Amino acid sequence: MYATADLETNLKILASKDMRAFDVEFCSGDAMKAVVLAAGLGTRMGAETPKPLVKVAGREIIFRTMKVLSDYVDEFVIVAGKNKDRIDEFLRDKGFNYRIIENPTPERGNGFSFFLSRGYSGKRFILVMGDHVYEEEFIRRAVEGEGLIGDANPAYVDVGEATKVKCKRGRVEEIGKNLSDFDLVDTGFFVLTDEIYEHAEMVVKEKEIVELSEIVKRAKIPVTEVSGYFWMDVDTPEELKRARRFIVRNSIKGTGDGFIARYLNRRISIRLSEYVVDHLSPNQMTVLSFLSGMLASLLLFFSIPLAGVVYQLSSVIDGCDGEIARASMRKSRLGEYADSMLDRYADFMFLFLLGYVSNLETQMWMFLALAIFGSVMISYSTEKYKAAFYESAYAAIPSLRFLVGKRDERIFVIMLFCLASMVEPLIVLLAVWTNARVVLTFHIIRKNKLVK
Amino acid sequence: MYATADLETNLKILASKDMRAFDVEFCSGDAMKAVVLAAGLGTRMGAETPKPLVKVAGREIIFRTMKVLSDYVDEFVIVAGKNKDRIDEFLRDKGFNYRIIENPTPERGNGFSFFLSRGYSGKRFILVMGDHVYEEEFIRRAVEGEGLIGDANPAYVDVGEATKVKCKRGRVEEIGKNLSDFDLVDTGFFVLTDEIYEHAEMVVKEKEIVELSEIVKRAKIPVTEVSGYFWMDVDTPEELKRARRFIVRNSIKGTGDGFIARYLNRRISIRLSEYVVDHLSPNQMTVLSFLSGMLASLLLFFSIPLAGVVYQLSSVIDGCDGEIARASMRKSRLGEYADSMLDRYADFMFLFLLGYVSNLETQMWMFLALAIFGSVMISYSTEKYKAAFYESAYAAIPSLRFLVGKRDERIFVIMLFCLASMVEPLIVLLAVWTNARVVLTFHIIRKNKLVK
């Protein structure tokens, strides 16, 4: 993932796993400002929306960058063009501290837009393109850098189209789209000091079209390498799709996933999420997943095998709300809470009605009561762990992941038995399986905690 | 609770709720040492155990003080007499950083013991009696003080027996057991600087019996008032009992308590805890409570009313493990986890066997499945809250406390119906009540979170 090849350019390499904690540096109360260039015309996207406001995986490009940066930045200085009012309107209720500067002549280039931020940016500041999409981890590493943040191993951009950088002694030597000999690709992310405005002023006085790359070259700013992370200049609908795909696929949490979720459900849900992330909210997805579970339960009155299949389908859909929430930066604890409460009721409903439509004898109802109880207790045993120890049980005790019995695994097995119309064996199996898993879970947790 | 009367002595008053956070001062890495006087002969207690090792509510007196102090103190200097080896043996595996200094002539008085700590205590240090019991909150406030920590409103000690202090301009003017005109009572807790050893040396040279109070008087140390908290010089078995009672009664957590727990169960469990705190561990109590629940379930085969009463009894006993754990400073997350897992199984067992012995018809088994499910879900709905929001639901949303349906309340109602042998109405009631409560809980949480 990280390019650590020696580029003979004395770069400060940040992309290394064993770095000291990022937070330390930013504890010192030395908050920066960030200049966001959002005056671009974005003519290639076809749509009317200004590029910074284009949604990628359910979130506007500019929001994505500002949201992550807001851990490091105390004010955003946004240079906008004709889209000024729309950007202002969009940002108004988002909770950022920002000011907008208008560039009345955006056709003079992004270097001219940048020059207009002079006097607003503070001594040391971040400069970032408002129409680039960056993976969160890229930004967290880039803010630690100095000068131009370059990628020596750009995995997601078309290098032919990209701005290339040639370094000398850790500083920009040459920069341009047509360099044949280069060390890194310009990511559009910079950590600068205000001395650069003097160079900008010179270029502005000399030329009509002011390219940021020319300013950067004249200032011979330092270069920091942050390689291998996802970032893109989203210019075409195809690139938009590629960005959406990466973000959604990167949004699987996974620590609580069972084997079925990992090897079957996620492969489907992630495609579904990609498809709906721009259209449905996580909460709508939660409701949809609950309704599909209810639908499965009602289908029991018509066909047990069909109901089993729809139940498995609802288990696939159940993965989408979390994926969409993470991909579109809408994670909410209330959403997580609601999702898991509704899951319990959907599971109850299915088992309960399965017993009802099967005209169980009293003895089988006793097993069903055990199966229903055990199913909730599987969730209870891990949630109570988190409530008591303030850490995820599966993250803290990885061996718990091998205890089959999580929701995705149960539902898959339920579907198989429903397809075979083997209701009573299923109920006995669930009664034993779920409660055995709870006892084992407790046993493993106890062993783990007593050792410590 | 806090005396804020103006004593006309210019005291620094610490016992006020609106003080700044304590932690701030101690963040500065300026850790102190604490001198603990543990050479006393303690002849009045009857037993052979040295007084600092006497257990009060399941914990040795010296351990209680050192445990709370260890948040502020990096080394303990313990002055011991003939009991030196026993104290050393006791402390060896408790995780404190300590050194023991032997006083070969404890009969020379506590001032002489104190004098022996010279050179070990550092510039600024805490001095505390190893045979006094202090409420945790007293210590947390006292460490913020300066000089002698005095109590103007001692609620738990026999003032006639206590050492009294008369102040002048915030410093000790007179001190002794027989003062008729005094401002505060000496709590045996001091925050001192090493200058006091010079005064100690003078007294040691002059007198055979060296009282700490004499040193304190000569040094005219400052006085800080921390009033109204629990602290005691435990000298007699009666005082021991009084201290135990206070500590156990102060150990009720209560945020998750329902109405039955608050107004009935706690009144009994607290007396039971007082009785067993010196003999049973919290884990033993958890097992005992689970076994009593199992016993109640098995009694269903013989008599439903009797089973109901024993079930309610087990609900009372269920309060003791937490009380004992907190009173004896043995709180453990694993203990909390085990307790709540076992509670769920005890509740399941009772309802399940209640259905079994009642020869329910199939339809009633469906209600029983609902009742069983709803009962777990009540716990699930609050534990999942804590797992998602990292705060106690009842503490964060106090209105949830009025939703009857917590375990203590359910069990009490179950007992009433069992006494009347009304099994089927009970099951229908529980099926509706528990699930309605879960839906209401979710509704209240959602409303609360959306407002924020």
GROMACS .gro file of C-alpha atoms in nm, chain A residues 88-230:
model
  143
   88ASP     CA    1  -2.265   2.939   0.094
   89GLU     CA    2  -2.621   2.811   0.103
   90PHE     CA    3  -2.501   2.454   0.122
   91LEU     CA    4  -2.252   2.514   0.402
   92ARG     CA    5  -2.476   2.739   0.611
   93ASP     CA    6  -2.624   2.470   0.839
   94LYS     CA    7  -2.334   2.226   0.836
   95GLY     CA    8  -2.161   2.356   1.148
   96PHE     CA    9  -1.831   2.464   0.990
   97ASN     CA   10  -1.660   2.792   1.071
   98TYR     CA   11  -1.597   2.932   0.725
   99ARG     CA   12  -1.571   3.248   0.518
  100ILE     CA   13  -1.623   3.270   0.143
  101ILE     CA   14  -1.409   3.487  -0.083
  102GLU     CA   15  -1.536   3.551  -0.431
  103ASN     CA   16  -1.314   3.521  -0.733
  104PRO     CA   17  -1.485   3.744  -0.990
  105THR     CA   18  -1.260   3.611  -1.267
  106PRO     CA   19  -1.227   3.237  -1.219
  107GLU     CA   20  -1.107   3.208  -1.579
  108ARG     CA   21  -0.773   3.352  -1.460
  109GLY     CA   22  -0.694   3.008  -1.311
  110ASN     CA   23  -0.667   2.837  -0.975
  111GLY     CA   24  -0.346   3.025  -0.892
  112PHE     CA   25  -0.541   3.349  -0.907
  113SER     CA   26  -0.811   3.203  -0.681
  114PHE     CA   27  -0.544   3.104  -0.438
  115PHE     CA   28  -0.388   3.451  -0.447
  116LEU     CA   29  -0.719   3.601  -0.337
  117SER     CA   30  -0.695   3.416  -0.004
  118ARG     CA   31  -0.395   3.631   0.089
  119GLY     CA   32  -0.443   3.792   0.428
  120TYR     CA   33  -0.707   3.542   0.537
  121SER     CA   34  -0.504   3.224   0.572
  122GLY     CA   35  -0.273   3.288   0.867
  123LYS     CA   36   0.096   3.209   0.886
  124ARG     CA   37   0.082   2.831   0.832
  125PHE     CA   38  -0.217   2.687   0.654
  126ILE     CA   39  -0.359   2.406   0.449
  127LEU     CA   40  -0.446   2.451   0.084
  128VAL     CA   41  -0.673   2.195  -0.073
  129MET     CA   42  -0.870   2.155  -0.395
  130GLY     CA   43  -1.242   2.167  -0.329
  131ASP     CA   44  -1.315   1.928  -0.613
  132HIS     CA   45  -1.082   1.644  -0.516
  133VAL     CA   46  -1.206   1.345  -0.320
  134TYR     CA   47  -0.966   1.216  -0.054
  135GLU     CA   48  -0.984   0.909   0.164
  136GLU     CA   49  -1.004   1.012   0.530
  137GLU     CA   50  -0.672   0.849   0.617
  138PHE     CA   51  -0.499   1.040   0.338
  139ILE     CA   52  -0.604   1.371   0.491
  140ARG     CA   53  -0.504   1.265   0.843
  141ARG     CA   54  -0.154   1.192   0.718
  142ALA     CA   55  -0.130   1.483   0.478
  143VAL     CA   56  -0.198   1.748   0.745
  144GLU     CA   57   0.120   1.629   0.914
  145GLY     CA   58   0.325   1.705   0.604
  146GLU     CA   59   0.497   2.013   0.469
  147GLY     CA   60   0.467   2.179   0.130
  148LEU     CA   61   0.321   1.986  -0.161
  149ILE     CA   62   0.178   1.647  -0.068
  150GLY     CA   63   0.277   1.410  -0.345
  151ASP     CA   64   0.182   1.052  -0.421
  152ALA     CA   65   0.459   0.834  -0.566
  153ASN     CA   66   0.221   0.547  -0.621
  154PRO     CA   67  -0.115   0.689  -0.731
  155ALA     CA   68  -0.345   0.393  -0.761
  156TYR     CA   69  -0.671   0.563  -0.848
  157VAL     CA   70  -0.590   0.852  -1.081
  158ASP     CA   71  -0.506   0.859  -1.448
  159VAL     CA   72  -0.136   0.944  -1.427
  160GLY     CA   73  -0.138   1.066  -1.788
  161GLU     CA   74  -0.385   1.340  -1.692
  162ALA     CA   75  -0.227   1.418  -1.356
  163THR     CA   76   0.010   1.698  -1.259
  164LYS     CA   77   0.355   1.550  -1.208
  165VAL     CA   78   0.632   1.670  -0.982
  166LYS     CA   79   1.007   1.637  -1.009
  167CYS     CA   80   1.191   1.697  -0.680
  168LYS     CA   81   1.540   1.807  -0.590
  169ARG     CA   82   1.663   1.798  -0.232
  170GLY     CA   83   1.308   1.754  -0.106
  171ARG     CA   84   1.170   2.053  -0.295
  172VAL     CA   85   0.970   2.109  -0.611
  173GLU     CA   86   1.206   2.131  -0.909
  174GLU     CA   87   0.969   2.082  -1.201
  175ILE     CA   88   0.591   2.052  -1.212
  176GLY     CA   89   0.348   1.998  -1.497
  177LYS     CA   90   0.118   1.761  -1.678
  178ASN     CA   91   0.370   1.669  -1.942
  179LEU     CA   92   0.681   1.578  -1.743
  180SER     CA   93   0.825   1.249  -1.859
  181ASP     CA   94   1.071   1.223  -1.572
  182PHE     CA   95   0.896   1.272  -1.239
  183ASP     CA   96   0.896   1.152  -0.879
  184LEU     CA   97   0.540   1.201  -0.761
  185VAL     CA   98   0.198   1.315  -0.860
  186ASP     CA   99   0.050   1.636  -0.717
  187THR     CA  100  -0.246   1.545  -0.493
  188GLY     CA  101  -0.388   1.897  -0.477
  189PHE     CA  102  -0.321   1.907  -0.103
  190PHE     CA  103  -0.064   2.146   0.044
  191VAL     CA  104   0.061   2.257   0.385
  192LEU     CA  105   0.203   2.605   0.329
  193THR     CA  106   0.339   2.914   0.498
  194ASP     CA  107   0.231   3.261   0.392
  195GLU     CA  108   0.563   3.335   0.220
  196ILE     CA  109   0.420   3.170  -0.086
  197TYR     CA  110   0.192   3.469  -0.148
  198GLU     CA  111   0.493   3.676  -0.254
  199HIS     CA  112   0.564   3.432  -0.534
  200ALA     CA  113   0.195   3.424  -0.617
  201GLU     CA  114   0.192   3.801  -0.647
  202MET     CA  115   0.476   3.795  -0.897
  203VAL     CA  116   0.298   3.545  -1.120
  204VAL     CA  117  -0.029   3.738  -1.092
  205LYS     CA  118   0.147   4.056  -1.208
  206GLU     CA  119   0.319   3.880  -1.497
  207LYS     CA  120   0.047   3.663  -1.640
  208GLU     CA  121  -0.321   3.662  -1.720
  209ILE     CA  122  -0.377   3.289  -1.655
  210VAL     CA  123  -0.226   3.204  -1.319
  211GLU     CA  124  -0.162   2.834  -1.257
  212LEU     CA  125  -0.108   2.720  -0.901
  213SER     CA  126   0.164   2.487  -1.028
  214GLU     CA  127   0.365   2.782  -1.154
  215ILE     CA  128   0.349   2.950  -0.811
  216VAL     CA  129   0.449   2.628  -0.642
  217LYS     CA  130   0.743   2.585  -0.877
  218ARG     CA  131   0.869   2.939  -0.827
  219ALA     CA  132   0.840   2.909  -0.450
  220LYS     CA  133   1.029   2.578  -0.463
  221ILE     CA  134   0.814   2.454  -0.177
  222PRO     CA  135   0.907   2.134   0.006
  223VAL     CA  136   0.749   1.804  -0.093
  224THR     CA  137   0.607   1.540   0.141
  225GLU     CA  138   0.520   1.194   0.021
  226VAL     CA  139   0.192   1.035   0.124
  227SER     CA  140   0.152   0.742  -0.109
  228GLY     CA  141  -0.095   0.473  -0.191
  229TYR     CA  142  -0.411   0.618  -0.037
  230PHE     CA  143  -0.727   0.685  -0.228
   0.00000   0.00000   0.00000
